[in-house]
Amino acid sequence: MARQASYDREAVLKRALELFWAKGYHATSLKDLEVALDMRPGSIYAAFGSKEALYGETLRLYAQMSQAGFEEMLAKAPTRLAGLAAHVRALGCVAPNSVPSRACMLVKTLLETPDDDPVLRQLTEDMMRKIEVGFANIYRAARAAGEIPETADPERLASRLQIEIFGLRAYAQRTDSGARVAALADDIARDIESLAIPKPATAPTTAH
Amino acid sequence: MARQASYDREAVLKRALELFWAKGYHATSLKDLEVALDMRPGSIYAAFGSKEALYGETLRLYAQMSQAGFEEMLAKAPTRLAGLAAHVRALGCVAPNSVPSRACMLVKTLLETPDDDPVLRQLTEDMMRKIEVGFANIYRAARAAGEIPETADPERLASRLQIEIFGLRAYAQRTDSGARVAALADDIARDIESLAIPKPATAPTTAH
DNA sequence: GATATTTTTGAGCGATCACTCAAATTCATT
DNA sequence: AATGAATTTGAGTGATCGCTCAAAAATATC
């Protein structure tokens, strides 16, 4: 046995994530990374292999952290539908300075990566697809639980939700007004909630 | 007087637009531009000043072309609301190969440009704001014409529409299935149309 | 303390970046 | 045809790009 690495890999990845998320892939240079990670090029390449691979790892970390936050929000909500609405509202309330960018890093990556970078492109599409499937599963469960009508199409609703989130977060990057974004997120959340089948007041299933 | 430039400036800008729209700002090199424009660096710089300035001009051309297409669509529609819905449906039907990217170039620019490039950033935000104001004006006119309820908020609806379009077009870049995107665009269009006040069948204003 | 194994370092690689400019070329005017 | 003002050319600028690797430093074992 011998020397052990002096850095905390997860902490390093978080710092790389901040930088990449804020500046994008192409605009982030290795010099930037050397400063942010406080590592010399040799160490960076020994640990991660390439700039592209490092970016990929930060993307995975991003998706994983986002997913964790989303699931926490969902667990706290009284119904699945309320959970989805709460998620959208939460996205509308992010403080601009608490985060490297208000836009979704996956969308930033997708739009910055034409067909010429198949690795990152595929990775991004896969992650997006996974999130969408997760949404669909929640809608499906909500339908099975009688929260939304039998006629609802989970896949379609999931795609639509992803569209709203993509759009909302891109819009949030556009404007200075946090209040405006929050109001728009609320509009979207309300539309989600409007799918709900109104609960009978007291009686369990049938009208009295 | 003397020699006149041998290229058609507008045609050159269109070729630059295709390249920038497809690859993004940072990923497009001057070598790429030299090939696409069939111009040598000196000529490019004599004509446009810098890569950034050239990108700005292509952005302007993009916005202008998009606006023209939108207005044409609006003019053909029976009502303002129908025009907006038709615009969304049209965005859902774009053939992937007919266009450098299905995503909006303004959004791509916004997400690729952190605060460090104030020129392009400001230009992009201004153009987006202008489009949004245009949407709001249309909604306002629709309200004045009795197409939508008096209680409708044009600015809010305009922001929401921009969000849906941002999201839809980013989503379109994500997926291979044109049919799916078209279906989602139709969902969004239907939501827009659902704002409409149902027209009385035959009588002009009052019930008979 | 000596050894073995690993990590860290940072000068420097070739390639490419956005860009410049003096010279060659072109063409409306004379 | 000669002139003169403009455009076009492309070799070349210094800077920076992502990345390499031999040497130095560090530490778990013996």
mmCIF file of N, CA and C (backbone and C1' of nucleotides) in Angstrom, chain D residues 9-24:
data_model
loop_
_atom_site.group_PDB
_atom_site.id
_atom_site.type_symbol
_atom_site.label_atom_id
_atom_site.label_comp_id
_atom_site.label_asym_id
_atom_site.label_seq_id
_atom_site.Cartn_x
_atom_site.Cartn_y
_atom_site.Cartn_z
ATOM 1 P P DT D 9 -10.635 35.785 -51.268
ATOM 2 O "O5'" DT D 9 -9.089 35.651 -50.953
ATOM 3 C "C5'" DT D 9 -8.152 35.984 -51.973
ATOM 4 C "C4'" DT D 9 -6.752 36.049 -51.384
ATOM 5 C "C3'" DT D 9 -6.410 34.885 -50.454
ATOM 6 O "O3'" DT D 9 -5.405 34.100 -51.074
ATOM 7 C "C1'" DT D 9 -5.703 36.995 -49.555
ATOM 8 P P DG D 10 -5.315 32.538 -50.819
ATOM 9 O "O5'" DG D 10 -4.308 32.463 -49.592
ATOM 10 C "C5'" DG D 10 -3.020 33.038 -49.737
ATOM 11 C "C4'" DG D 10 -2.366 33.123 -48.381
ATOM 12 C "C3'" DG D 10 -2.606 31.910 -47.470
ATOM 13 O "O3'" DG D 10 -1.437 31.671 -46.713
ATOM 14 C "C1'" DG D 10 -3.276 33.829 -46.366
ATOM 15 P P DA D 11 -0.568 30.367 -46.887
ATOM 16 O "O5'" DA D 11 0.870 30.814 -46.365
ATOM 17 C "C5'" DA D 11 1.490 31.982 -46.917
ATOM 18 C "C4'" DA D 11 2.011 32.888 -45.810
ATOM 19 C "C3'" DA D 11 2.664 32.153 -44.638
ATOM 20 O "O3'" DA D 11 3.793 32.900 -44.208
ATOM 21 C "C1'" DA D 11 0.868 33.459 -43.834
ATOM 22 P P DG D 12 4.750 32.351 -43.057
ATOM 23 O "O5'" DG D 12 4.254 33.158 -41.771
ATOM 24 C "C5'" DG D 12 4.161 34.589 -41.832
ATOM 25 C "C4'" DG D 12 3.499 35.083 -40.581
ATOM 26 C "C3'" DG D 12 3.938 34.363 -39.299
ATOM 27 O "O3'" DG D 12 4.268 35.309 -38.307
ATOM 28 C "C1'" DG D 12 1.595 34.448 -39.423
ATOM 29 P P DT D 13 5.052 34.867 -36.969
ATOM 30 O "O5'" DT D 13 4.217 35.673 -35.874
ATOM 31 C "C5'" DT D 13 3.914 37.062 -36.079
ATOM 32 C "C4'" DT D 13 2.826 37.464 -35.114
ATOM 33 C "C3'" DT D 13 2.966 36.830 -33.750
ATOM 34 O "O3'" DT D 13 3.761 37.647 -32.907
ATOM 35 C "C1'" DT D 13 0.684 36.756 -34.531
ATOM 36 P P DG D 14 4.709 36.990 -31.807
ATOM 37 O "O5'" DG D 14 3.786 37.019 -30.502
ATOM 38 C "C5'" DG D 14 2.974 38.151 -30.223
ATOM 39 C "C4'" DG D 14 1.767 37.725 -29.411
ATOM 40 C "C3'" DG D 14 2.110 36.980 -28.117
ATOM 41 O "O3'" DG D 14 1.248 37.449 -27.107
ATOM 42 C "C1'" DG D 14 0.699 35.625 -29.442
ATOM 43 P P DA D 15 1.324 36.840 -25.616
ATOM 44 O "O5'" DA D 15 -0.041 36.027 -25.539
ATOM 45 C "C5'" DA D 15 -1.228 36.621 -26.083
ATOM 46 C "C4'" DA D 15 -2.386 35.660 -25.932
ATOM 47 C "C3'" DA D 15 -2.367 34.859 -24.629
ATOM 48 O "O3'" DA D 15 -3.675 34.871 -24.077
ATOM 49 C "C1'" DA D 15 -2.428 33.378 -26.493
ATOM 50 P P DT D 16 -3.954 34.314 -22.599
ATOM 51 O "O5'" DT D 16 -4.649 32.923 -22.922
ATOM 52 C "C5'" DT D 16 -5.724 32.872 -23.857
ATOM 53 C "C4'" DT D 16 -5.929 31.456 -24.324
ATOM 54 C "C3'" DT D 16 -6.008 30.428 -23.182
ATOM 55 O "O3'" DT D 16 -7.316 29.882 -23.172
ATOM 56 C "C1'" DT D 16 -4.732 29.644 -25.021
ATOM 57 P P DC D 17 -7.757 28.847 -22.077
ATOM 58 O "O5'" DC D 17 -7.962 27.505 -22.899
ATOM 59 C "C5'" DC D 17 -8.655 27.545 -24.153
ATOM 60 C "C4'" DC D 17 -8.416 26.261 -24.922
ATOM 61 C "C3'" DC D 17 -8.268 25.023 -24.066
ATOM 62 O "O3'" DC D 17 -9.553 24.503 -23.797
ATOM 63 C "C1'" DC D 17 -6.587 25.065 -25.760
ATOM 64 P P DG D 18 -9.735 23.651 -22.453
ATOM 65 O "O5'" DG D 18 -9.296 22.187 -22.875
ATOM 66 C "C5'" DG D 18 -9.830 21.571 -24.031
ATOM 67 C "C4'" DG D 18 -8.997 20.363 -24.388
ATOM 68 C "C3'" DG D 18 -8.940 19.271 -23.316
ATOM 69 O "O3'" DG D 18 -8.958 17.993 -23.932
ATOM 70 C "C1'" DG D 18 -6.761 20.065 -23.739
ATOM 71 P P DC D 19 -8.923 16.653 -23.006
ATOM 72 O "O5'" DC D 19 -7.360 16.379 -22.834
ATOM 73 C "C5'" DC D 19 -6.550 16.291 -23.992
ATOM 74 C "C4'" DC D 19 -5.089 16.185 -23.616
ATOM 75 C "C3'" DC D 19 -4.735 15.107 -22.592
ATOM 76 O "O3'" DC D 19 -4.046 14.060 -23.261
ATOM 77 C "C1'" DC D 19 -3.491 17.121 -22.270
ATOM 78 P P DT D 20 -3.599 12.728 -22.500
ATOM 79 O "O5'" DT D 20 -2.033 12.933 -22.316
ATOM 80 C "C5'" DT D 20 -1.274 13.330 -23.442
ATOM 81 C "C4'" DT D 20 0.195 13.427 -23.062
ATOM 82 C "C3'" DT D 20 0.709 12.276 -22.194
ATOM 83 O "O3'" DT D 20 1.979 11.885 -22.717
ATOM 84 C "C1'" DT D 20 1.184 14.340 -21.139
ATOM 85 P P DC D 21 2.501 10.404 -22.509
ATOM 86 O "O5'" DC D 21 3.818 10.675 -21.646
ATOM 87 C "C5'" DC D 21 4.537 11.899 -21.849
ATOM 88 C "C4'" DC D 21 5.474 12.144 -20.677
ATOM 89 C "C3'" DC D 21 5.762 10.911 -19.825
ATOM 90 O "O3'" DC D 21 7.105 10.980 -19.369
ATOM 91 C "C1'" DC D 21 4.841 12.578 -18.470
ATOM 92 P P DA D 22 8.064 9.686 -19.632
ATOM 93 O "O5'" DA D 22 9.421 10.170 -18.951
ATOM 94 C "C5'" DA D 22 9.971 11.437 -19.329
ATOM 95 C "C4'" DA D 22 10.349 12.241 -18.095
ATOM 96 C "C3'" DA D 22 11.147 11.477 -17.041
ATOM 97 O "O3'" DA D 22 12.132 12.335 -16.494
ATOM 98 C "C1'" DA D 22 9.182 12.335 -16.060
ATOM 99 P P DA D 23 13.331 11.739 -15.609
ATOM 100 O "O5'" DA D 23 13.159 12.573 -14.259
ATOM 101 C "C5'" DA D 23 12.986 13.980 -14.335
ATOM 102 C "C4'" DA D 23 12.264 14.477 -13.105
ATOM 103 C "C3'" DA D 23 12.859 14.021 -11.771
ATOM 104 O "O3'" DA D 23 13.111 15.153 -10.962
ATOM 105 C "C1'" DA D 23 10.524 13.699 -11.797
ATOM 106 P P DA D 24 13.866 14.980 -9.547
ATOM 107 O "O5'" DA D 24 12.736 15.386 -8.490
ATOM 108 C "C5'" DA D 24 11.997 16.581 -8.694
ATOM 109 C "C4'" DA D 24 10.851 16.654 -7.708
ATOM 110 C "C3'" DA D 24 11.247 16.356 -6.262
ATOM 111 O "O3'" DA D 24 10.644 17.317 -5.417
ATOM 112 C "C1'" DA D 24 9.487 14.912 -6.937
#
